[in-house]
XYZ file of C-alpha atoms in Angstrom:
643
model
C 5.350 24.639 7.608
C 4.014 23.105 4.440
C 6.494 22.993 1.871
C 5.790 24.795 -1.831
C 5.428 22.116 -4.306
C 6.834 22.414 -7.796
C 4.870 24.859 -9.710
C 2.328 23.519 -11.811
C 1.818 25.219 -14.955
C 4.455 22.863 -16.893
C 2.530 19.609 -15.973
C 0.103 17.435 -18.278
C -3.045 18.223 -15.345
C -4.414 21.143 -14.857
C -3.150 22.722 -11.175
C -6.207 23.273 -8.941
C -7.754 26.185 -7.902
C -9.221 27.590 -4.692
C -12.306 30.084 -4.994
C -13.545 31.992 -2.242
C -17.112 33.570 -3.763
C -17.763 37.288 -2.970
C -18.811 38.038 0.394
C -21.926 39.779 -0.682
C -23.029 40.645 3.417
C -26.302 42.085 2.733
C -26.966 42.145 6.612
C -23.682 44.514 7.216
C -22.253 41.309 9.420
C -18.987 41.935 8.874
C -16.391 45.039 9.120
C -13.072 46.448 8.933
C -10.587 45.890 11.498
C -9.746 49.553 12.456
C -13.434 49.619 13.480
C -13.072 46.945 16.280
C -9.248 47.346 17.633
C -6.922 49.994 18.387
C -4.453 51.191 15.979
C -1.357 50.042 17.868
C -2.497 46.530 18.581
C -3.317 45.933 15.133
C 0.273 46.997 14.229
C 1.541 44.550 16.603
C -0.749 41.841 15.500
C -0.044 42.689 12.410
C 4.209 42.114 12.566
C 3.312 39.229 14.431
C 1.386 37.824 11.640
C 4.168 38.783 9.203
C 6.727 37.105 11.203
C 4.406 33.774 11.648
C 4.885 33.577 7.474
C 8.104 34.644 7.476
C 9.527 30.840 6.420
C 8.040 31.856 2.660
C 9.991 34.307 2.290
C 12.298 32.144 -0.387
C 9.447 31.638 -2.238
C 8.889 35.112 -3.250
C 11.636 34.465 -5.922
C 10.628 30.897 -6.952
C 10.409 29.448 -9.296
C 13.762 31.320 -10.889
C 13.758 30.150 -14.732
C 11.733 32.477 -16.999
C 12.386 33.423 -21.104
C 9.997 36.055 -20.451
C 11.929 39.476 -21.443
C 9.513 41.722 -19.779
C 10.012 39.470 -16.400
C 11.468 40.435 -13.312
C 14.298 37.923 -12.979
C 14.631 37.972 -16.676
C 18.528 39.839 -16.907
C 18.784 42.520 -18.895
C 20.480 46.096 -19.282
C 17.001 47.979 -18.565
C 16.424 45.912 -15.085
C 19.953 45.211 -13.933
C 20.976 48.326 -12.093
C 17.473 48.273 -10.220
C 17.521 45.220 -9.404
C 21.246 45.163 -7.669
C 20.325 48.478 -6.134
C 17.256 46.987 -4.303
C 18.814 43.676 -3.386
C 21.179 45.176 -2.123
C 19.030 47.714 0.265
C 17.416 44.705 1.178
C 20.103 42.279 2.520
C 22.038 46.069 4.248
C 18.295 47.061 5.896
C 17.650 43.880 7.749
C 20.730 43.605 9.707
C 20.274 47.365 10.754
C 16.772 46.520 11.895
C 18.004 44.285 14.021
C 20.863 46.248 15.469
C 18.767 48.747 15.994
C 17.326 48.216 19.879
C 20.800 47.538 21.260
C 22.784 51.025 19.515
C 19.553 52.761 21.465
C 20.307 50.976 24.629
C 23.708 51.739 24.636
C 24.477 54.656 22.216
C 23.685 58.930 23.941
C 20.462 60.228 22.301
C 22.420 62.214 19.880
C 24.687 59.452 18.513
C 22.002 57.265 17.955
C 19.631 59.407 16.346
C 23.110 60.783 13.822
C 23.408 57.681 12.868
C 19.887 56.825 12.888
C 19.250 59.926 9.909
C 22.411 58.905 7.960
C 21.442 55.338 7.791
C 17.892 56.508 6.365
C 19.825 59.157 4.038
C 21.675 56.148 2.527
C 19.039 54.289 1.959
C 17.208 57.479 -0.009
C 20.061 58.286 -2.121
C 20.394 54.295 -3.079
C 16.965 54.109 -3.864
C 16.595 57.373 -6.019
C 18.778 56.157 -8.738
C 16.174 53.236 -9.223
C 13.628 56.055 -9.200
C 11.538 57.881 -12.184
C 8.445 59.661 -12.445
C 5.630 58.882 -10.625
C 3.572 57.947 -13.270
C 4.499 56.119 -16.306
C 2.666 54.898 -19.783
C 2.772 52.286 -21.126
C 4.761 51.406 -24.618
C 2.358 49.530 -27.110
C 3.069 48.009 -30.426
C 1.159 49.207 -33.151
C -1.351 46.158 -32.874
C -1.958 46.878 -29.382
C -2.134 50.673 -29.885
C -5.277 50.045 -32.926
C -7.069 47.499 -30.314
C -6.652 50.160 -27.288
C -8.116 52.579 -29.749
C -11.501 51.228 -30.140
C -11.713 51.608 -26.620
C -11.098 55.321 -25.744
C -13.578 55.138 -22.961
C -11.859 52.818 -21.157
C -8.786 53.696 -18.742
C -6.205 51.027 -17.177
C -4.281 52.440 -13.880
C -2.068 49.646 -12.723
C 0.009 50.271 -9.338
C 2.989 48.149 -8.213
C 4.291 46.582 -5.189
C 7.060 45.820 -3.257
C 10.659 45.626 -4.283
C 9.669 47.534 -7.883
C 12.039 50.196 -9.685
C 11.211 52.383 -12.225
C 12.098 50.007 -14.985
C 10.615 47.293 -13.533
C 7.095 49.521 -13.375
C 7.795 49.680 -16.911
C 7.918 46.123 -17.581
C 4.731 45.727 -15.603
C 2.724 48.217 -17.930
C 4.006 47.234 -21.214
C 3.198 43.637 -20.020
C -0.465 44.552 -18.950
C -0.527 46.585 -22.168
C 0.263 43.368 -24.268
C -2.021 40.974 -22.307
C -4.964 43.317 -22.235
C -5.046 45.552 -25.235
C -4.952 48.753 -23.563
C -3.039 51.585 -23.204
C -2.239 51.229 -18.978
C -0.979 54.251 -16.596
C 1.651 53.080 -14.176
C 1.920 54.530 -11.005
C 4.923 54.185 -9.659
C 4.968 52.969 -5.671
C 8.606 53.498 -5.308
C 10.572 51.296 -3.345
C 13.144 51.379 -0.035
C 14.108 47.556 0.142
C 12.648 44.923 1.119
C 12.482 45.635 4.768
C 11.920 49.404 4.219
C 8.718 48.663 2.052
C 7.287 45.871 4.519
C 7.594 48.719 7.552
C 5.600 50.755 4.998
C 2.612 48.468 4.393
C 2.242 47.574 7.997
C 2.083 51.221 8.515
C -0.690 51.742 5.990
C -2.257 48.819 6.927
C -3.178 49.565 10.633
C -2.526 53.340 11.001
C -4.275 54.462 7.361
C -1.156 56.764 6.763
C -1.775 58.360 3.247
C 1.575 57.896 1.514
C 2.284 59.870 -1.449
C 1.463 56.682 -3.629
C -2.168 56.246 -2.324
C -2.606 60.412 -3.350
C -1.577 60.118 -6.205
C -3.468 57.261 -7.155
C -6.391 58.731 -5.197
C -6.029 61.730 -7.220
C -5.294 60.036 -10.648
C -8.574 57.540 -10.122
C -10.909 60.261 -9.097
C -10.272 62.660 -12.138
C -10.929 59.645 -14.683
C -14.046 58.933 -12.785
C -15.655 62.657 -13.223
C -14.368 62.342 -16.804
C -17.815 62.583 -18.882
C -16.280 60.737 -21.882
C -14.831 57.761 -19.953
C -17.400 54.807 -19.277
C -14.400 52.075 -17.540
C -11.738 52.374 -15.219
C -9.895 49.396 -14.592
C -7.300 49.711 -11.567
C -4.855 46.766 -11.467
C -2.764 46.324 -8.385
C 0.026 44.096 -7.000
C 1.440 43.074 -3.932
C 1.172 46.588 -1.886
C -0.683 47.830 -4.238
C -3.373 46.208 -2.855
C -3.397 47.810 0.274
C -2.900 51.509 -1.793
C -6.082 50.400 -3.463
C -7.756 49.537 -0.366
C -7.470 52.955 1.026
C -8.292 54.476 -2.003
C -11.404 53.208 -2.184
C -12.198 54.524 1.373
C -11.729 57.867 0.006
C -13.610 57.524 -3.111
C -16.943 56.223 -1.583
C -16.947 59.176 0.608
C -16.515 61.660 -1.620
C -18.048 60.792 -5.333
C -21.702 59.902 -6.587
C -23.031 55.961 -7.306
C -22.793 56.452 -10.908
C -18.793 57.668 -10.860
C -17.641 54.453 -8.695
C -19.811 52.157 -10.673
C -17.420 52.804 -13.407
C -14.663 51.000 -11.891
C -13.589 47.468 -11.658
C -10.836 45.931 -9.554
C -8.472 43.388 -10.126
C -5.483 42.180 -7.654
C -2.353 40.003 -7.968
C -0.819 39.076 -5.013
C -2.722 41.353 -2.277
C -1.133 42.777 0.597
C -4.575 44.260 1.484
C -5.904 43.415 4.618
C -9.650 44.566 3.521
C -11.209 45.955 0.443
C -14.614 47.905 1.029
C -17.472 47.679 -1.587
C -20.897 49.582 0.184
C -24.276 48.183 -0.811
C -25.945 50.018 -3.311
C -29.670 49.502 -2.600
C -31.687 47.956 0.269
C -31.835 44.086 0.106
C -34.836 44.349 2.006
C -36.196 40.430 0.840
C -32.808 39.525 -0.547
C -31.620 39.823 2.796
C -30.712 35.505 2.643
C -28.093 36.312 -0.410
C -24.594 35.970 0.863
C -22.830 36.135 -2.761
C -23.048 36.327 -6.188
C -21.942 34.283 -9.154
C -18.114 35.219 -9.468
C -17.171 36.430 -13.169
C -21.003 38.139 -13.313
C -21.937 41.681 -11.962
C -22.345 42.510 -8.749
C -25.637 44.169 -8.543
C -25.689 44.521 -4.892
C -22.666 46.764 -4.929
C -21.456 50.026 -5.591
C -18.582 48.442 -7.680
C -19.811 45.388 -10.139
C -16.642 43.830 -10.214
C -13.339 42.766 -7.870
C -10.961 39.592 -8.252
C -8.283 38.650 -6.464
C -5.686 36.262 -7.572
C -3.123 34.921 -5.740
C -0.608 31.596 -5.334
C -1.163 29.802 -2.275
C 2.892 29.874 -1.260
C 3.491 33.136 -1.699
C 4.210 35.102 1.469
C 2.606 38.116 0.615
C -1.122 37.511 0.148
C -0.487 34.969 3.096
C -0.236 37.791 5.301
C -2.852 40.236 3.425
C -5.790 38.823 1.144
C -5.002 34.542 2.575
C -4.748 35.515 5.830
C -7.659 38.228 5.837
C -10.510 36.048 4.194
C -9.792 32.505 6.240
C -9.097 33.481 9.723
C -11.028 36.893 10.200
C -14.083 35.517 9.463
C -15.642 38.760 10.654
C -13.506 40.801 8.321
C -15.330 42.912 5.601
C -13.139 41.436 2.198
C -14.878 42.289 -1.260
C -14.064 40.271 -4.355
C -13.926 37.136 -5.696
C -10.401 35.383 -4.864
C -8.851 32.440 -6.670
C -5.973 30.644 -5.112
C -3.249 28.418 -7.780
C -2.617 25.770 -4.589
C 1.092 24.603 -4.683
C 2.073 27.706 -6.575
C 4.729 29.958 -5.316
C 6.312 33.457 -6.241
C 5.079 36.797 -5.673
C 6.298 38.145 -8.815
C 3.718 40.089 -11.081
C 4.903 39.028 -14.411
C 7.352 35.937 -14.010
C 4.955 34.348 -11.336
C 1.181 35.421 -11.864
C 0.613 36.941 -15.516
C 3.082 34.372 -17.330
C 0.816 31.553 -15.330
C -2.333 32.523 -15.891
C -2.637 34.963 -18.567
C 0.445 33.702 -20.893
C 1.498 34.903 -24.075
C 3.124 33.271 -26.671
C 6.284 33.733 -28.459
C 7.563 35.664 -25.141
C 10.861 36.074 -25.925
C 10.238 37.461 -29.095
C 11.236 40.865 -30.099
C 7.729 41.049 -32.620
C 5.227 42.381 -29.686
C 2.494 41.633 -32.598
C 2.999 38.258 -31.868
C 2.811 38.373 -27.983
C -0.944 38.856 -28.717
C -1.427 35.653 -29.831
C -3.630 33.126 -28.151
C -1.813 30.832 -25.811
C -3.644 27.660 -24.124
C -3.318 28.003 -19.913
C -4.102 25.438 -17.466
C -5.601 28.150 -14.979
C -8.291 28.996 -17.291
C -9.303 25.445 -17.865
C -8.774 24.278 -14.125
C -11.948 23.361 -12.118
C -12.200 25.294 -9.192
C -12.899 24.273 -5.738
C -14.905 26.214 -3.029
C -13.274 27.329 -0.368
C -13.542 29.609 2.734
C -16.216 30.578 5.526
C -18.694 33.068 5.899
C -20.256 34.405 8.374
C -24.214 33.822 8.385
C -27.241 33.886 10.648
C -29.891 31.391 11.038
C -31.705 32.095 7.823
C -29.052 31.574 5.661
C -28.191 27.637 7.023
C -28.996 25.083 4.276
C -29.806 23.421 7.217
C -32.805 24.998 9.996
C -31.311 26.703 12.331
C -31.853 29.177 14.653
C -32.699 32.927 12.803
C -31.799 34.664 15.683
C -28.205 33.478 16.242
C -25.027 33.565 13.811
C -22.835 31.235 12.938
C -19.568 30.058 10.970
C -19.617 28.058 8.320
C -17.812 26.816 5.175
C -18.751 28.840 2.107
C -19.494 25.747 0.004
C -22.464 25.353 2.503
C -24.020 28.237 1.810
C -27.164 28.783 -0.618
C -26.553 28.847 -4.191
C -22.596 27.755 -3.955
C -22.482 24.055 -4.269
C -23.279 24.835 -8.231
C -20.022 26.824 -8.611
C -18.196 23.266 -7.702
C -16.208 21.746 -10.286
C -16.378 24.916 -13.056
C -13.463 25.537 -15.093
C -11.971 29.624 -13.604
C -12.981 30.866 -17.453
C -16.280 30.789 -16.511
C -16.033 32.698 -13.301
C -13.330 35.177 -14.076
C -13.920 38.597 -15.456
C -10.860 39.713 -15.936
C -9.234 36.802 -18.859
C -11.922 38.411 -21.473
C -9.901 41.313 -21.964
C -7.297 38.880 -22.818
C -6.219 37.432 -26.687
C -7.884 34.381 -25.833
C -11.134 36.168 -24.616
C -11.040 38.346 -27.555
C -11.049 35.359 -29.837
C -12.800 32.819 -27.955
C -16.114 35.488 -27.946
C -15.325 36.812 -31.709
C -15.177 33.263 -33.221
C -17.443 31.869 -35.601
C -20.891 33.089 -35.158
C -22.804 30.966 -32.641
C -25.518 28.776 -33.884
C -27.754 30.575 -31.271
C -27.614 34.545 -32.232
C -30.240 36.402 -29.982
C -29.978 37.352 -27.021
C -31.884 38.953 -23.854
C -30.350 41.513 -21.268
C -32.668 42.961 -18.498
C -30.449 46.354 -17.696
C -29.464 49.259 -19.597
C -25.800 49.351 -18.512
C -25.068 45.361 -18.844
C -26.324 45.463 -22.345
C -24.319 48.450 -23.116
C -21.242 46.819 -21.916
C -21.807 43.425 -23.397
C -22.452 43.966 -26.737
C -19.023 46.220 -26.791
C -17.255 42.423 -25.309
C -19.755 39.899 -27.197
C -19.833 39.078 -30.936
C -21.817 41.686 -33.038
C -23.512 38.986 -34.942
C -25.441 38.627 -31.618
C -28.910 40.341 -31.770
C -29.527 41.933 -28.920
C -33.669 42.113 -27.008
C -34.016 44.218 -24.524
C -36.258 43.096 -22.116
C -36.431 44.682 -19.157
C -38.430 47.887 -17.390
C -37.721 50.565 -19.808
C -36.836 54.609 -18.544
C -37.508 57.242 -20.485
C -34.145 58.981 -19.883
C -32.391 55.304 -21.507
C -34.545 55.367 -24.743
C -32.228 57.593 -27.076
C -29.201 55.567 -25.706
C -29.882 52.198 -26.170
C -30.939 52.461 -29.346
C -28.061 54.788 -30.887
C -25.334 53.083 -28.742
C -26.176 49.308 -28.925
C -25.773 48.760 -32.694
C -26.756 45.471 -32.999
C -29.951 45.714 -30.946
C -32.483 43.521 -32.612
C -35.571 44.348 -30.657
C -37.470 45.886 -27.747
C -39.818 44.414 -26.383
C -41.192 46.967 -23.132
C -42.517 50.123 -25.372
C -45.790 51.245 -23.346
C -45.782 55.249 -24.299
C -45.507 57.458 -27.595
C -42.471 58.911 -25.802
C -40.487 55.665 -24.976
C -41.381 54.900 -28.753
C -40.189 58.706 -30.288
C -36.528 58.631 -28.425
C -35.968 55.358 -29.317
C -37.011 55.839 -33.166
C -34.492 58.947 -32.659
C -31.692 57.214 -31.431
C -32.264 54.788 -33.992
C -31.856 56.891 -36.883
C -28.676 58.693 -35.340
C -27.331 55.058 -35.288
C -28.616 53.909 -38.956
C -27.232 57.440 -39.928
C -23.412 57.009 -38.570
C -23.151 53.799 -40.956
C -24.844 55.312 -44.123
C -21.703 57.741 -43.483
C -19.364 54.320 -43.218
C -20.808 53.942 -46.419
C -20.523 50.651 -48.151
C -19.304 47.912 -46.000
C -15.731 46.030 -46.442
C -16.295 42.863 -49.256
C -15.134 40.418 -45.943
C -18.335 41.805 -43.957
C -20.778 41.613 -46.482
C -19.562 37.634 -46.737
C -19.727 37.697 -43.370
C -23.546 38.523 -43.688
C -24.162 36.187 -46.695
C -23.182 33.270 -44.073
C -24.975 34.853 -41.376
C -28.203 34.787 -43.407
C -27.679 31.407 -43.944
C -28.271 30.899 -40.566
C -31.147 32.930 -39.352
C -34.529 33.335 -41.785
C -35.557 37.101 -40.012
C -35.463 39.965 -42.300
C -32.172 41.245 -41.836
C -31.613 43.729 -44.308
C -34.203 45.688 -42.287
C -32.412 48.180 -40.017
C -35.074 49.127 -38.282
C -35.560 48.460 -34.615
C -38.400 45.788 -33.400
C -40.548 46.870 -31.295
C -42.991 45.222 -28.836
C -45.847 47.162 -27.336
C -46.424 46.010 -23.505
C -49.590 45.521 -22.560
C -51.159 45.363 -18.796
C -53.524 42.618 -19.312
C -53.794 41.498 -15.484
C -54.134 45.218 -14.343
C -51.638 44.642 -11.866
C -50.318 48.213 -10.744
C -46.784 46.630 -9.947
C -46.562 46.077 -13.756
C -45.940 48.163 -16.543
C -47.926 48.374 -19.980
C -50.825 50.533 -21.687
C -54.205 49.034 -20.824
C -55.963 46.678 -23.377
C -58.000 49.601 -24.849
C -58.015 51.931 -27.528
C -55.054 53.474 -26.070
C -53.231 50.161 -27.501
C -53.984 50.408 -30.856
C -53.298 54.037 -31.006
C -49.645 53.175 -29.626
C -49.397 51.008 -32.001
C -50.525 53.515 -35.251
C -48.303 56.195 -33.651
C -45.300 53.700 -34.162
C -46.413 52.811 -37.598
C -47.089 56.277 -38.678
C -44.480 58.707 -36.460
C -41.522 56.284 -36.238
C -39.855 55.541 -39.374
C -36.661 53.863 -37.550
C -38.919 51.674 -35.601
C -41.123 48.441 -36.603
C -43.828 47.390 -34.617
C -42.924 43.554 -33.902
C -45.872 43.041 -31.607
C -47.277 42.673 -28.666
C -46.060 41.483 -25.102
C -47.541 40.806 -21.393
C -46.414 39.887 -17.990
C -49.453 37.957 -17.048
C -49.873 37.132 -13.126
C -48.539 34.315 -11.815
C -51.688 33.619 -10.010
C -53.370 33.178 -12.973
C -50.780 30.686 -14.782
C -50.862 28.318 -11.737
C -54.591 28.277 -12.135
C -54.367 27.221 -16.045
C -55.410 23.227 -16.161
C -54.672 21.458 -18.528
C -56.464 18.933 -18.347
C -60.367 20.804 -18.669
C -58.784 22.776 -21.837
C -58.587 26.330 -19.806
C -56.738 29.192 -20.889
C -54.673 31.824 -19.314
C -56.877 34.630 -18.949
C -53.796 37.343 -19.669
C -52.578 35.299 -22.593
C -55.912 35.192 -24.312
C -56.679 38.858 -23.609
C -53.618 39.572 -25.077
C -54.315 37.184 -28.326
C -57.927 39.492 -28.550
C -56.371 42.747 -28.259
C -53.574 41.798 -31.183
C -56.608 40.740 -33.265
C -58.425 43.934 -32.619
C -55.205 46.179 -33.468
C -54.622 44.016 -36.872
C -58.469 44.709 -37.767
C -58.115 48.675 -36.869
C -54.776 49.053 -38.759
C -55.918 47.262 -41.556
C -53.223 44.389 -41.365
C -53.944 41.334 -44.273
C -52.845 39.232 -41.444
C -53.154 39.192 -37.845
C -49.893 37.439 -37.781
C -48.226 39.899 -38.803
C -47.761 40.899 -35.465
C -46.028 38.305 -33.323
C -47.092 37.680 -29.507
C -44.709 37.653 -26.904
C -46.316 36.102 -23.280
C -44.569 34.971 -20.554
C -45.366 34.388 -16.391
């Protein structure tokens, strides 16, 4: 066995960091384990798995030292009684366990079962004194309580693992609280002992029992998922909490709609899961070759847009469960993006995992105002290093190979994954921007470059709630009807559109515009710190800010493709673009924009002084709009070409 080398989150170098990209599996090469092996052998491969990483055991503990008052270890009044109660079931259980075989060789049926039911009774009336409700809130400061409020369409479930009383459940919440500025539901996975909640997750693992944890999370998830008002659920789990999730999941896909499940997004800290299901959401079809996506961005391929694991490599816990799962089943259907701290032990959700990578300063202070505060990590600036194997066919080789066949090979191989080499985790982690140092890393000083481009309803919508609102936003992707009145009430700092092709794209939008420049003439004047704000804003940009209307740019079809969008280079333009002028007060026609066809920009030469036919059709129907509308200046309205 490899011994577990001193933590590294003290030292002058940053500790490195394992990443196993997203097994994206577009060809459905891969799945679960209960598909492909009886129940009963993969309980027995399962314990013997357990018992091959049974020598890091110690290090669930290590390391011991922590000032951290919300930590496990850290010895208080609140944790004390818990703690000795559950240490206690844990060093009484495993002796019985082993006991166990002989009393039934040599006790009567009777006897052994008597004592059998009064050693279990024990151990329930032990545990229920360490035992609260089953679900919890968290206690915020009133910092934390102000920043949770300005997102009341977001809710944070959190369920524990192993070895966790009530109090400690608390800790865990009003940690996650702190770190994340949101109000979190705990769910409390009660605990046994040590050996009693081990027998429990290898019994949910290969048998699929529904515990009363995994309902009531099942049941807790799924309501805030119909809920109309919420937009985000973020479901946090640790150490057998994993595997709750897992089966969660199972349920959820089968019984609720694309549009509930894309709500959530999944995070994991030590992962006793030994799969986590995430069902393609559309047909690859030509994207069939894509084995991953970028870690930290959405998941478009998927039903849910975002999963992370984290765990340390020593501890013993995600060695049996996420470790184990993602290196040697190869054929094992795993969703998420997993980073590994290598030479990092403890299994521990606060003293080993959130105090390491998501630290807070000032910990053992009693002002929880101050626990916000930004605090430098190593883990967010450590370069990352690919790890882990896929499994591929022919296609997907960088090398040729044959189409037909499949094959095993390391991750770092693959297509597209030798760029995510050597990048610090802060750029491929979603789950530190909800942190203090996210929140003030993206709301610093205004960046010198302020606009901004987003192809999809939804990702705009989300980013410009994370992202700086200095940032103008352009949308510039294929624009629905049924989006229109959305983006442009609930995206208040969208600069510009720039796919308008009917009178009805243009009216919802100019009504969702004035609902939005409505809400802040009810605001009324703005603080004397924004309006400075602004002054140094405008010395940045030269656009005509203090209009709030929304830019517009008209599409136009100029190669007649039918695979593109746009109103024809007719008549029917200029008439868009009077409608605009004349109907749409909210709404300021920008210009004019085309998708030309690619064909036709690889026949441009440069060198005989030809033209793009698209972009010159384009430049003639502006000109003939400017003439019919009666502009002074055909530059008034700007051209947008691209292709």
């Amino acid at each position: 066995m490899a011994s577990a080398s001193q933590d590294h989150d003290g030292a002058s170098t940053p500790p490195t960091i394992e990443i196993v990209p997203p097994q994206m599996d577009p060809a459905s090469r891969t799945s679960t384990r209960a598909l492909r092996q009886n129940p009963l052998l993969l309980l027995l491969n399962d314990a013997f798995v357990l018992l091959k990483v049974l020598p890091f055991l110690p290090f669930l503990f290590l390391p011991l030292r922590n000032k951290d008052q919300h930590a496990e270890l850290f010895v208080s009044k609140s944790t004390a009684w818990d703690n000795t109660i559950l240490l206690i079931l844990s060093l009484v259980e495993l002796p019985l366990l082993v006991i166990i075989i002989p009393l039934f060789l040599v006790l009567p049926g009777a006897y052994f079962l008597s004592l059998v039911a009064a050693s279990c009774l024990t151990v329930y009336l032990a545990a229920v004194s360490t035992q609260g409700p089953r679900i919890v809130h968290s206690k915020t400061s009133d910092a934390t309580a102000e920043l949770a409020s300005a997102h009341q369409d977001e809710r944070w479930l959190f369920v524990n693992g192993i070895l966790t009383g009530h109090s400690g459940l608390q800790n865990n919440i009003d940690r996650l609280a702190l770190t994340f500025g949101r109000h979190v539901v705990g769910i409390h996975n009660q605990s046994y002992g040590l050996t009693s909640d081990m027998l429990e997750c290898l019994i949910q693992r290969s048998l699929s029992f529904n515990t009363m944890d995994v309902r009531i999370t099942y049941e807790s998830v799924k309501a805030y998922l119909l809920e109309s008002t919420v937009k985000k659920v973020v479901l946090i789990a640790h150490s057998q909490g994993g595997i709750i999730v897992s089966m969660v999941l199972d349920h959820l896909f089968a019984e609720l709609p694309e549009s509930a499940i894309s709500k959530l997004e999944i995070y994991t800290f030590g992962s006793a899961a030994a799969y986590f299901h995430n069902p393609l959401r559309i047909d690859t079809g030509q994207e069939a070759a894509v084995i991953h996506s970028s870690p930290g961005s959405q998941d478009k391929f998927h039903y849910i847009r975002y999963i992370e694991h984290y765990c340390n490599e020593y501890d013993m816990v995600p060695r049996w469960g996420v470790l184990y799962s993602i290196k040697h089943i190869i054929n094992n259907r795993y969703a998420g993006t997993v980073f590994v701290r290598l030479g990092a032990s403890g299994h521990l959700l606060i003293q080993h995992y959130l105090d390491r990578i998501f630290p807070l300063s000032s910990v053992t202070s009693g002002n929880q105002d101050e626990n916000r505060q930004l605090t430098k990590t190593a883990f967010l600036k450590s370069p990352v290093r690919v790890s882990g194997k896929v499994l591929v066919s022919g296609e997907d080789l960088v090398v040729d190979g044959d189409k037909n066949r499949l094959f095993v090979m390391p991750y770092r191989d693959a297509k597209g994954i030798k760029d995510l080499e050597g990048k610090a985790v802060k750029h491929l982690s979603r789950l530190w921007i909800f942190t203090a140092a996210g929140i003030e890393l993206l709301n610093s000083s205004p960046p010198p470059h302020t606009h901004f481009g987003e192809n999809y309803f939804q990702e705009l919508l989300e980013k410009s709630t994370l992202l700086p609102p200095s940032i103008k936003w352009h949308f510039i992707g294929a624009l629905q009807t049924n989006k229109c009145k959305a983006l442009a009430s609930q995206v208040p700092n969208l600069w510009c559109v720039e796919s308008v092709d009917t009178a009805k794209k243009a009216d919802l939008l100019n009504k969702g515009r004035e609902e939005a420049m409505a809400r802040v003439r009810v605001r009324g004047q703005k603080e004397k710190e924004k309006e400075e704000e602004k002054e140094e804003e405008k010395e940045h940009n030269d656009d005509d800010d203090d209009d709030e209307r929304l830019r517009i740019f008209i599409q136009v079809n100029t190669s007649g493709e039918e695979s593109k969008s746009g109103v024809q280079p007719s008549s029917a333009t200029t008439e868009l673009c009077r409608h605009v002028r004349e109907q749409c007060p909210a709404l300021k026609l920008q210009g004019l924009m085309t998708i030309g066809a690619i064909a036709r920009s690889q026949a441009v030469n440069d060198e005989d002084g030809s033209e793009n036919e698209d972009f010159q059709c384009l430049r003639e129907v502006r000109d003939q709009v400017a003439k019919e509308l009666g502009l002074e200046r055909k530059e008034e309205l700007e051209l947008s070409m691209g292709m």
